[in-house]
Tab-separated table of C-alpha atoms in Angstrom:
chain	number	residue	atom	x	y	z
M	1308	UNK	CA	161.366	229.745	10.157
M	1309	UNK	CA	159.553	232.894	10.837
M	1310	UNK	CA	157.451	233.722	13.805
M	1311	UNK	CA	154.606	236.054	13.123
M	1312	UNK	CA	153.250	236.243	16.602
M	1313	UNK	CA	151.353	239.289	17.660
M	1314	UNK	CA	153.670	242.194	18.165
M	1315	UNK	CA	156.605	240.571	16.433
M	1316	UNK	CA	157.367	241.427	12.861
M	1317	UNK	CA	157.695	238.482	10.527
M	1318	UNK	CA	161.260	237.432	10.453
M	1319	UNK	CA	163.259	235.599	7.866
M	1320	UNK	CA	165.562	232.796	8.831
M	1321	UNK	CA	163.895	231.865	12.090
M	1322	UNK	CA	162.876	228.380	13.099
M	1323	UNK	CA	159.650	227.425	14.640
M	1324	UNK	CA	157.154	228.001	15.967
M	1325	UNK	CA	154.821	230.382	14.183
M	1326	UNK	CA	151.714	231.854	15.648
M	1327	UNK	CA	149.582	234.909	15.690
M	1328	UNK	CA	147.911	236.460	18.662
M	1329	UNK	CA	144.487	234.928	19.115
M	1330	UNK	CA	141.446	237.034	18.467
M	1331	UNK	CA	139.535	237.909	21.596
M	1332	UNK	CA	136.914	235.337	22.550
M	1333	UNK	CA	133.460	236.265	21.440
M	1334	UNK	CA	132.073	237.676	18.253
M	1335	UNK	CA	134.321	238.828	15.484
M	1336	UNK	CA	133.039	241.677	13.361
M	1337	UNK	CA	132.323	241.014	9.758
M	1338	UNK	CA	130.092	237.947	9.586
M	1339	UNK	CA	126.798	236.970	11.201
M	1340	UNK	CA	127.277	234.921	14.363
M	1341	UNK	CA	130.772	236.246	14.954
M	1342	UNK	CA	132.493	233.788	12.620
M	1343	UNK	CA	135.176	236.157	11.389
M	1344	UNK	CA	135.718	238.256	8.303
M	1345	UNK	CA	134.150	237.443	4.999
M	1346	UNK	CA	136.487	235.384	2.857
M	1347	UNK	CA	138.317	237.276	0.171
M	1348	UNK	CA	137.482	235.759	-3.182
M	1349	UNK	CA	139.457	236.240	-6.382
M	1350	UNK	CA	136.760	238.439	-7.812
M	1351	UNK	CA	136.342	240.723	-4.847
M	1352	UNK	CA	138.099	244.008	-4.281
M	1353	UNK	CA	140.901	243.647	-1.789
M	1354	UNK	CA	142.622	246.393	0.143
M	1355	UNK	CA	146.076	245.977	-1.375
M	1356	UNK	CA	149.166	245.444	0.710
M	1357	UNK	CA	152.707	245.903	-0.505
M	1358	UNK	CA	153.995	242.354	-0.897
M	1359	UNK	CA	154.685	241.010	-4.373
M	1360	UNK	CA	155.026	237.358	-5.315
M	1361	UNK	CA	158.834	237.675	-5.403
M	1362	UNK	CA	158.949	239.269	-1.944
M	1363	UNK	CA	156.580	236.617	-0.649
M	1364	UNK	CA	158.856	233.896	-2.021
M	1365	UNK	CA	161.824	235.390	-0.154
M	1366	UNK	CA	159.831	235.549	3.081
M	1367	UNK	CA	158.595	231.989	2.609
M	1368	UNK	CA	162.132	230.668	2.088
M	1369	UNK	CA	163.293	232.589	5.144
M	1370	UNK	CA	160.395	231.185	7.153
M	1371	UNK	CA	161.134	227.543	6.374
M	1372	UNK	CA	164.931	227.566	6.442
M	1373	UNK	CA	166.353	227.700	9.930
M	1374	UNK	CA	168.590	226.173	12.547
M	1375	UNK	CA	167.350	222.620	12.044
M	1376	UNK	CA	169.293	222.178	8.822
M	1377	UNK	CA	172.628	222.796	10.578
M	1378	UNK	CA	172.195	219.609	12.629
M	1379	UNK	CA	169.194	217.536	11.506
M	1380	UNK	CA	170.887	215.959	8.451
M	1381	UNK	CA	173.210	214.191	10.894
M	1382	UNK	CA	170.407	213.195	13.290
M	1383	UNK	CA	168.391	211.799	10.381
M	1384	UNK	CA	171.431	209.896	9.096
M	1385	UNK	CA	171.945	208.452	12.577
M	1386	UNK	CA	168.323	207.276	12.587
M	1387	UNK	CA	168.016	205.834	9.070
M	1388	UNK	CA	171.446	205.941	7.424
M	1389	UNK	CA	171.486	206.841	3.709
M	1390	UNK	CA	167.771	205.958	3.638
M	1391	UNK	CA	167.257	209.275	5.431
M	1392	UNK	CA	167.410	210.759	1.923
M	1393	UNK	CA	164.050	209.084	1.311
M	1394	UNK	CA	162.668	210.898	4.350
M	1395	UNK	CA	163.988	214.231	3.043
M	1396	UNK	CA	162.457	213.597	-0.389
M	1397	UNK	CA	159.164	212.539	1.187
M	1398	UNK	CA	158.989	215.757	3.234
M	1399	UNK	CA	159.647	217.811	0.086
M	1400	UNK	CA	156.760	216.021	-1.652
M	1401	UNK	CA	154.519	216.444	1.394
M	1402	UNK	CA	155.303	220.153	1.346
M	1403	UNK	CA	153.578	220.567	-2.014
M	1404	UNK	CA	149.953	219.820	-0.964
M	1405	UNK	CA	150.533	221.169	2.548
M	1406	UNK	CA	151.829	224.525	1.335
M	1407	UNK	CA	149.124	224.655	-1.356
M	1408	UNK	CA	146.405	224.110	1.260
M	1409	UNK	CA	147.654	226.901	3.511
M	1410	UNK	CA	148.133	229.189	0.523
M	1411	UNK	CA	144.497	228.606	-0.475
M	1412	UNK	CA	143.326	229.289	3.087
M	1413	UNK	CA	145.407	232.455	3.214
M	1414	UNK	CA	144.112	233.681	-0.119
M	1415	UNK	CA	140.483	233.086	0.853
M	1416	UNK	CA	140.801	234.281	4.469
M	1417	UNK	CA	143.578	236.898	4.472
M	1418	UNK	CA	143.729	237.399	8.236
M	1419	UNK	CA	146.783	237.800	10.483
M	1420	UNK	CA	145.506	235.081	12.819
M	1421	UNK	CA	146.651	232.346	10.451
M	1422	UNK	CA	145.921	228.818	11.649
M	1423	UNK	CA	144.313	230.168	14.816
M	1424	UNK	CA	141.771	232.035	12.690
M	1425	UNK	CA	141.049	228.978	10.534
M	1426	UNK	CA	140.558	226.835	13.644
M	1427	UNK	CA	138.170	229.399	15.104
M	1428	UNK	CA	136.137	229.785	11.911
M	1429	UNK	CA	135.899	226.038	11.350
M	1430	UNK	CA	135.656	224.573	14.842
M	1431	UNK	CA	135.178	227.371	17.375
M	1432	UNK	CA	137.017	229.127	20.160
M	1433	UNK	CA	138.335	226.038	21.935
M	1434	UNK	CA	140.087	224.780	18.832
M	1435	UNK	CA	141.733	228.179	18.410
M	1436	UNK	CA	142.900	228.013	22.035
M	1437	UNK	CA	144.406	224.566	21.415
M	1438	UNK	CA	146.409	226.007	18.506
M	1439	UNK	CA	147.648	228.847	20.704
M	1440	UNK	CA	148.721	226.479	23.484
M	1441	UNK	CA	150.479	224.144	21.046
M	1442	UNK	CA	152.495	227.049	19.669
M	1443	UNK	CA	153.277	228.531	23.084
M	1444	UNK	CA	154.404	225.274	24.685
M	1445	UNK	CA	156.367	224.125	21.646
M	1446	UNK	CA	158.735	227.057	22.012
M	1447	UNK	CA	160.657	226.041	25.192
M	1448	UNK	CA	161.869	222.646	23.907
M	1449	UNK	CA	162.423	224.149	20.460
M	1450	UNK	CA	164.505	227.001	21.866
M	1451	UNK	CA	166.598	224.634	23.984
M	1452	UNK	CA	167.243	222.433	20.945
M	1453	UNK	CA	168.246	225.425	18.805
M	1454	UNK	CA	170.641	226.638	21.517
M	1455	UNK	CA	172.232	223.184	21.674
M	1456	UNK	CA	172.560	223.136	17.875
M	1457	UNK	CA	174.568	226.351	18.042
M	1458	UNK	CA	176.570	225.085	21.023
M	1459	UNK	CA	177.531	221.926	19.133
M	1460	UNK	CA	179.256	224.010	16.458
M	1461	UNK	CA	181.258	225.860	19.105
M	1462	UNK	CA	182.402	222.627	20.759
M	1463	UNK	CA	183.269	221.170	17.333
M	1464	UNK	CA	185.530	224.169	16.704
M	1465	UNK	CA	186.996	224.716	20.186
M	1466	UNK	CA	186.678	221.311	21.850
M	1467	UNK	CA	185.277	220.632	25.292
M	1468	UNK	CA	182.516	218.277	24.234
M	1469	UNK	CA	179.222	218.291	26.100
M	1470	UNK	CA	180.372	220.842	28.663
M	1471	UNK	CA	181.147	223.437	25.984
M	1472	UNK	CA	177.933	222.673	24.123
M	1473	UNK	CA	175.775	223.028	27.230
M	1474	UNK	CA	177.538	226.148	28.500
M	1475	UNK	CA	177.196	227.821	25.107
M	1476	UNK	CA	173.523	226.881	24.920
M	1477	UNK	CA	172.861	228.274	28.393
M	1478	UNK	CA	174.728	231.460	27.494
M	1479	UNK	CA	172.678	231.911	24.341
M	1480	UNK	CA	169.422	231.417	26.236
M	1481	UNK	CA	170.439	233.845	28.992
M	1482	UNK	CA	171.536	236.485	26.464
M	1483	UNK	CA	168.306	236.277	24.495
M	1484	UNK	CA	166.198	236.385	27.666
M	1485	UNK	CA	168.048	239.502	28.867
M	1486	UNK	CA	167.742	241.205	25.482
M	1487	UNK	CA	164.009	240.602	25.321
M	1488	UNK	CA	163.480	241.673	28.938
M	1489	UNK	CA	165.209	244.934	28.077
M	1490	UNK	CA	162.928	245.391	25.091
M	1491	UNK	CA	165.657	245.073	22.471
M	1492	UNK	CA	164.439	244.035	19.033
M	1493	UNK	CA	165.989	242.354	16.040
M	1494	UNK	CA	164.930	244.175	12.903
M	1495	UNK	CA	163.415	242.512	9.893
M	1496	UNK	CA	166.460	243.548	7.862
M	1497	UNK	CA	168.794	241.778	10.279
M	1498	UNK	CA	166.637	238.659	10.173
M	1499	UNK	CA	166.738	238.778	6.374
M	1500	UNK	CA	170.526	239.051	6.581
M	1501	UNK	CA	170.578	235.983	8.827
M	1502	UNK	CA	168.480	234.088	6.293
M	1503	UNK	CA	170.950	235.049	3.564
M	1504	UNK	CA	173.787	233.936	5.863
M	1505	UNK	CA	172.163	230.531	6.233
M	1506	UNK	CA	171.710	230.114	2.476
M	1507	UNK	CA	175.361	231.097	1.900
M	1508	UNK	CA	176.465	228.634	4.595
M	1509	UNK	CA	174.444	225.831	3.000
M	1510	UNK	CA	175.653	226.504	-0.528
M	1511	UNK	CA	179.280	226.921	0.557
M	1512	UNK	CA	179.255	223.673	2.510
M	1513	UNK	CA	177.676	221.761	-0.360
M	1514	UNK	CA	179.840	223.174	-3.150
M	1515	UNK	CA	183.115	222.772	-1.256
M	1516	UNK	CA	182.361	219.219	-0.227
M	1517	UNK	CA	180.910	217.758	-3.446
M	1518	UNK	CA	184.343	216.856	-4.911
M	1519	UNK	CA	184.750	214.555	-1.903
M	1520	UNK	CA	181.412	212.758	-2.403
M	1521	UNK	CA	181.605	208.973	-2.721
M	1522	UNK	CA	178.744	206.790	-3.935
M	1523	UNK	CA	180.160	203.958	-1.800
M	1524	UNK	CA	178.809	205.860	1.201
M	1525	UNK	CA	175.292	205.082	-0.025
M	1526	UNK	CA	175.804	201.386	0.741
M	1527	UNK	CA	174.170	199.803	2.620
M	1528	UNK	CA	171.314	202.152	1.850
M	1529	UNK	CA	169.041	201.138	4.732
M	1530	UNK	CA	171.328	199.791	7.474
M	1531	UNK	CA	168.597	200.138	10.118
M	1532	UNK	CA	165.804	198.809	7.912
M	1533	UNK	CA	163.173	200.680	5.937
M	1534	UNK	CA	161.037	201.171	9.027
M	1535	UNK	CA	163.620	203.716	10.227
M	1536	UNK	CA	162.554	206.144	7.489
M	1537	UNK	CA	159.375	207.128	9.361
M	1538	UNK	CA	161.165	208.175	12.584
M	1539	UNK	CA	163.659	210.119	10.478
M	1540	UNK	CA	160.776	211.919	8.767
M	1541	UNK	CA	159.291	212.788	12.175
M	1542	UNK	CA	162.588	214.449	13.097
M	1543	UNK	CA	162.743	216.373	9.838
M	1544	UNK	CA	159.343	218.023	10.323
M	1545	UNK	CA	161.352	220.618	12.292
M	1546	UNK	CA	163.109	221.696	9.087
M	1547	UNK	CA	159.906	221.858	7.058
M	1548	UNK	CA	157.597	223.525	9.573
M	1549	UNK	CA	156.804	227.002	8.326
M	1550	UNK	CA	154.438	226.560	5.393
M	1551	UNK	CA	151.674	228.004	7.536
M	1552	UNK	CA	153.733	231.052	8.545
M	1553	UNK	CA	153.028	233.105	5.442
M	1554	UNK	CA	149.272	232.856	6.014
M	1555	UNK	CA	149.603	235.477	8.735
M	1556	UNK	CA	150.737	237.885	6.019
M	1557	UNK	CA	148.190	236.939	3.368
M	1558	UNK	CA	146.402	240.253	3.744
M	1559	UNK	CA	149.646	242.105	3.013
M	1560	UNK	CA	149.946	240.782	-0.540
M	1561	UNK	CA	148.894	243.059	-3.376
M	1562	UNK	CA	146.828	240.259	-4.905
M	1563	UNK	CA	146.574	237.373	-2.403
M	1564	UNK	CA	144.604	235.063	-4.700
M	1565	UNK	CA	147.277	235.308	-7.395
M	1566	UNK	CA	150.545	236.142	-5.642
M	1567	UNK	CA	150.293	233.775	-2.662
M	1568	UNK	CA	150.098	230.565	-4.753
M	1569	UNK	CA	152.980	231.784	-6.931
M	1570	UNK	CA	155.153	232.551	-3.945
M	1571	UNK	CA	154.290	229.160	-2.462
M	1572	UNK	CA	155.248	227.213	-5.582
M	1573	UNK	CA	158.575	229.006	-5.972
M	1574	UNK	CA	159.447	228.591	-2.292
M	1575	UNK	CA	158.677	224.859	-2.267
M	1576	UNK	CA	161.023	224.366	-5.226
M	1577	UNK	CA	163.861	226.439	-3.735
M	1578	UNK	CA	163.638	224.926	-0.260
M	1579	UNK	CA	163.393	221.417	-1.685
M	1580	UNK	CA	166.552	221.846	-3.779
M	1581	UNK	CA	168.519	223.323	-0.861
M	1582	UNK	CA	167.512	220.661	1.652
M	1583	UNK	CA	168.045	217.724	-0.690
M	1584	UNK	CA	171.457	219.057	-1.716
M	1585	UNK	CA	172.606	219.402	1.893
M	1586	UNK	CA	171.255	215.989	2.889
M	1587	UNK	CA	172.876	214.294	-0.102
M	1588	UNK	CA	176.214	215.974	0.636
M	1589	UNK	CA	176.133	214.954	4.307
M	1590	UNK	CA	175.477	211.311	3.440
M	1591	UNK	CA	177.830	210.943	0.465
M	1592	UNK	CA	180.723	213.041	1.794
M	1593	UNK	CA	180.752	212.207	5.493
M	1594	UNK	CA	179.560	208.626	5.080
M	1595	UNK	CA	179.027	206.642	8.305
M	1596	UNK	CA	180.704	209.495	10.230
M	1597	UNK	CA	177.637	211.659	9.531
M	1598	UNK	CA	175.709	209.790	12.218
M	1599	UNK	CA	178.210	210.945	14.858
M	1600	UNK	CA	178.600	214.536	13.674
M	1601	UNK	CA	177.278	217.350	15.876
M	1602	UNK	CA	178.217	219.987	13.294
M	1603	UNK	CA	177.715	218.426	9.847
M	1604	UNK	CA	177.965	221.669	7.862
M	1605	UNK	CA	181.229	222.500	9.640
M	1606	UNK	CA	182.544	219.048	8.786
M	1607	UNK	CA	181.531	219.493	5.150
M	1608	UNK	CA	183.289	222.869	4.957
M	1609	UNK	CA	186.371	221.389	6.645
M	1610	UNK	CA	186.613	218.807	3.867
M	1611	UNK	CA	186.937	221.630	1.338
M	1612	UNK	CA	188.835	224.322	3.282
M	1613	UNK	CA	190.499	222.399	6.073
M	1614	UNK	CA	190.138	222.556	9.852
M	1615	UNK	CA	189.828	226.374	10.219
M	1616	UNK	CA	186.526	226.190	8.345
M	1617	UNK	CA	184.964	224.831	11.529
M	1618	UNK	CA	185.615	228.184	13.216
M	1619	UNK	CA	183.861	230.009	10.369
M	1620	UNK	CA	180.938	227.609	10.587
M	1621	UNK	CA	180.783	228.050	14.379
M	1622	UNK	CA	180.652	231.838	14.058
M	1623	UNK	CA	177.912	231.670	11.447
M	1624	UNK	CA	175.953	229.132	13.513
M	1625	UNK	CA	176.137	231.353	16.611
M	1626	UNK	CA	174.879	234.426	14.737
M	1627	UNK	CA	172.111	232.434	13.130
M	1628	UNK	CA	171.067	230.826	16.421
M	1629	UNK	CA	170.990	234.161	18.266
M	1630	UNK	CA	168.727	235.685	15.628
M	1631	UNK	CA	166.444	232.675	15.542
M	1632	UNK	CA	166.144	232.432	19.310
M	1633	UNK	CA	165.394	236.137	19.590
M	1634	UNK	CA	162.380	235.563	17.371
M	1635	UNK	CA	161.374	232.507	19.428
M	1636	UNK	CA	161.396	234.428	22.675
M	1637	UNK	CA	159.913	237.679	21.384
M	1638	UNK	CA	157.092	235.920	19.569
M	1639	UNK	CA	156.409	233.436	22.362
M	1640	UNK	CA	156.311	236.137	25.013
M	1641	UNK	CA	153.823	238.186	22.999
M	1642	UNK	CA	151.720	235.122	22.285
M	1643	UNK	CA	151.619	234.160	25.962
M	1644	UNK	CA	150.562	237.685	26.921
M	1645	UNK	CA	147.858	237.679	24.254
M	1646	UNK	CA	146.581	234.308	25.446
M	1647	UNK	CA	146.482	235.676	29.004
M	1648	UNK	CA	144.649	238.781	27.815
M	1649	UNK	CA	142.069	236.701	25.989
M	1650	UNK	CA	141.489	234.243	28.832
M	1651	UNK	CA	143.258	231.276	27.249
M	1652	UNK	CA	146.020	231.472	29.888
M	1653	UNK	CA	146.061	232.996	33.411
M	1654	UNK	CA	145.379	236.725	33.382
M	1655	UNK	CA	148.642	237.403	35.225
M	1656	UNK	CA	150.459	236.795	31.938
M	1657	UNK	CA	148.448	239.476	30.121
M	1658	UNK	CA	150.744	242.362	31.056
M	1659	UNK	CA	152.708	243.380	27.970
M	1660	UNK	CA	150.167	242.234	25.411
M	1661	UNK	CA	149.722	245.674	23.876
M	1662	UNK	CA	151.946	246.922	21.061
M	1663	UNK	CA	155.138	248.498	22.358
M	1664	UNK	CA	154.935	246.823	25.768
M	1665	UNK	CA	157.406	244.199	27.006
M	1666	UNK	CA	155.653	240.989	28.164
M	1667	UNK	CA	158.157	240.158	30.899
M	1668	UNK	CA	155.940	237.731	32.828
M	1669	UNK	CA	155.219	235.637	29.775
M	1670	UNK	CA	158.917	235.862	28.834
M	1671	UNK	CA	159.873	234.580	32.286
M	1672	UNK	CA	157.638	231.538	31.835
M	1673	UNK	CA	159.129	230.763	28.417
M	1674	UNK	CA	162.690	231.219	29.669
M	1675	UNK	CA	162.131	229.064	32.761
M	1676	UNK	CA	160.588	226.249	30.721
M	1677	UNK	CA	163.400	226.423	28.161
M	1678	UNK	CA	166.064	226.176	30.878
M	1679	UNK	CA	164.128	223.269	32.399
M	1680	UNK	CA	164.171	221.498	29.027
M	1681	UNK	CA	167.909	222.131	28.693
M	1682	UNK	CA	168.535	220.798	32.200
M	1683	UNK	CA	166.420	217.715	31.554
M	1684	UNK	CA	168.272	216.600	28.420
M	1685	UNK	CA	171.650	217.455	29.989
M	1686	UNK	CA	171.048	215.471	33.175
M	1687	UNK	CA	169.598	212.491	31.313
M	1688	UNK	CA	172.205	212.689	28.519
M	1689	UNK	CA	169.503	212.183	25.880
M	1690	UNK	CA	170.698	214.881	23.474
M	1691	UNK	CA	168.549	217.078	21.256
M	1692	UNK	CA	166.474	214.366	19.598
M	1693	UNK	CA	163.697	214.278	22.256
M	1694	UNK	CA	163.442	218.087	22.188
M	1695	UNK	CA	163.099	218.066	18.422
M	1696	UNK	CA	160.463	215.334	18.483
M	1697	UNK	CA	158.415	217.023	21.217
M	1698	UNK	CA	158.448	220.220	19.160
M	1699	UNK	CA	157.677	218.604	15.812
M	1700	UNK	CA	154.815	216.681	17.406
M	1701	UNK	CA	153.256	220.031	18.291
M	1702	UNK	CA	153.875	221.392	14.784
M	1703	UNK	CA	152.237	218.371	13.215
M	1704	UNK	CA	149.216	218.718	15.506
M	1705	UNK	CA	148.758	222.336	14.443
M	1706	UNK	CA	149.082	221.279	10.797
M	1707	UNK	CA	146.399	218.645	11.356
M	1708	UNK	CA	144.017	221.283	12.753
M	1709	UNK	CA	144.752	223.664	9.878
M	1710	UNK	CA	144.301	221.072	7.147
M	1711	UNK	CA	141.105	219.765	8.765
M	1712	UNK	CA	139.785	223.345	8.806
M	1713	UNK	CA	140.387	223.531	5.054
M	1714	UNK	CA	137.667	220.942	4.484
M	1715	UNK	CA	135.135	223.244	6.156
M	1716	UNK	CA	136.372	226.581	4.843
M	1717	UNK	CA	137.415	225.957	1.228
M	1718	UNK	CA	134.862	225.468	-1.566
M	1719	UNK	CA	134.249	221.965	-2.860
M	1720	UNK	CA	136.121	221.278	-6.069
M	1721	UNK	CA	138.649	224.070	-5.535
M	1722	UNK	CA	142.367	223.426	-5.936
M	1723	UNK	CA	143.039	224.113	-2.271
M	1724	UNK	CA	140.338	221.683	-1.168
M	1725	UNK	CA	141.778	219.001	-3.451
M	1726	UNK	CA	145.282	219.618	-2.096
M	1727	UNK	CA	143.943	219.197	1.447
M	1728	UNK	CA	143.210	215.503	0.786
M	1729	UNK	CA	146.823	214.333	0.292
M	1730	UNK	CA	147.938	216.906	2.885
M	1731	UNK	CA	145.665	215.351	5.510
M	1732	UNK	CA	146.901	211.858	4.648
M	1733	UNK	CA	150.512	213.039	4.939
M	1734	UNK	CA	149.891	214.794	8.250
M	1735	UNK	CA	148.189	211.663	9.566
M	1736	UNK	CA	151.260	209.628	8.633
M	1737	UNK	CA	153.514	212.137	10.405
M	1738	UNK	CA	151.346	211.948	13.509
M	1739	UNK	CA	151.769	208.169	13.530
M	1740	UNK	CA	155.523	208.532	12.937
M	1741	UNK	CA	155.777	210.833	15.959
M	1742	UNK	CA	154.940	207.819	18.128
M	1743	UNK	CA	155.172	208.396	21.887
M	1744	UNK	CA	156.222	212.008	21.367
M	1745	UNK	CA	152.670	212.709	20.244
M	1746	UNK	CA	151.702	212.393	23.905
M	1747	UNK	CA	153.065	215.899	24.485
M	1748	UNK	CA	150.751	217.747	22.048
M	1749	UNK	CA	147.893	215.473	23.120
M	1750	UNK	CA	148.478	216.488	26.737
M	1751	UNK	CA	148.657	220.136	25.694
M	1752	UNK	CA	145.422	219.749	23.734
M	1753	UNK	CA	143.676	218.154	26.699
M	1754	UNK	CA	144.967	220.875	29.001
M	1755	UNK	CA	143.771	223.649	26.700
M	1756	UNK	CA	140.371	222.009	26.304
M	1757	UNK	CA	139.899	221.593	30.067
M	1758	UNK	CA	141.105	225.127	30.742
M	1759	UNK	CA	138.551	226.630	28.379
M	1760	UNK	CA	135.775	224.576	29.985
M	1761	UNK	CA	136.802	225.695	33.464
M	1762	UNK	CA	137.078	229.391	32.629
M	1763	UNK	CA	133.870	229.577	30.592
M	1764	UNK	CA	131.472	230.347	33.471
M	1765	UNK	CA	133.874	232.938	34.916
M	1766	UNK	CA	134.049	234.958	31.730
M	1767	UNK	CA	130.342	235.323	31.449
M	1768	UNK	CA	130.592	234.536	27.770
M	1769	UNK	CA	127.363	233.544	26.208
M	1770	UNK	CA	126.704	230.786	23.736
M	1771	UNK	CA	127.685	232.980	20.838
M	1772	UNK	CA	131.204	233.189	22.163
M	1773	UNK	CA	131.799	229.457	22.074
M	1774	UNK	CA	130.819	226.965	19.502
């Protein structure tokens, strides 16, 4: 999924998280009371950008597809067995109202701030700060999980088990940290190429393995009971997070009110077909072995091409993971610097917030926290599942804030407002499914709230700056 954090170009094929640099606290030009720019309505003139509906669809697909799909089908199968297919289907259905809600918000408020802007317009500066913190602190566990996903493919191809997986993950994290500290950038074209690589990997794995599919592998369908579907769905949020990412680019569409909904509808259909195909192949081809697979796409390709296919899958997974993690770190570092600049994090992190600067202090914080997350799961031998659930809990919290904002920002009776109703119900269910892992975003929310209260007198901001 793509990260559209301040200073980082939107990138295709990256996994979460997605954020934009927060607007400075205080009044925002354009509306009385500093409540942000006037909403763009279908009938109003709009300064046209260059994105068409087709280009937007491609960016959307690149934003949602990412490293999760190379491992999560196996984790979901381990949690719920073949019934994990129900969780995949449910997330596809949930994507429809969720994506429609964010598309409506983006069309009406085409601002690069995305969810942060909607939170600020609807609920004030503190809510926007909460969104920024949730994004920033979701990145370390998410980056560690992505690195371990890539490492698992290397160990599946070369052997060495956990040691190889962990060493590869640490190497990936160190390489990406060094590249970002040096100011190296991954271009949008390269990220698009990585997105294409992922699609090719998915299609190849599915097509080669389908002749080996067996319906017997669907029985028993719910070996862990139907209650296991909800935890599986909580895991899979990782693969579906990204429907809010395109809102940061709403202002770049030629006709946001028309093109954004079209791009959304096409992307939901394409992503849904790809994910369901991969999940079905993993369950029906690998059978019970899917639950123990660290590299399910490599195993699927091996069924069609033989053992050497695992080496091809490992190479593709490494390239994909490097590109994705580069976006994580670049976007997170810029976001942290912007939050420091705007008073939502310590001012020491603000260096590097301007365009063209390298936010090394913020990068150091992200890298240190990511290595700490890697060390924690390695020493406790808990695997990637806790990292994924901590991260998806944060994603779901941000979705909850965004959908709640839709009820205050979208007109009554509009399609987007109607879509927000089932979207809010679905997000509520996902919050419940996150269980104890929701404590992480709740702690982050409490920390952000207390931080803004503590810093308020020091900034000298008046009542107009905080609602």
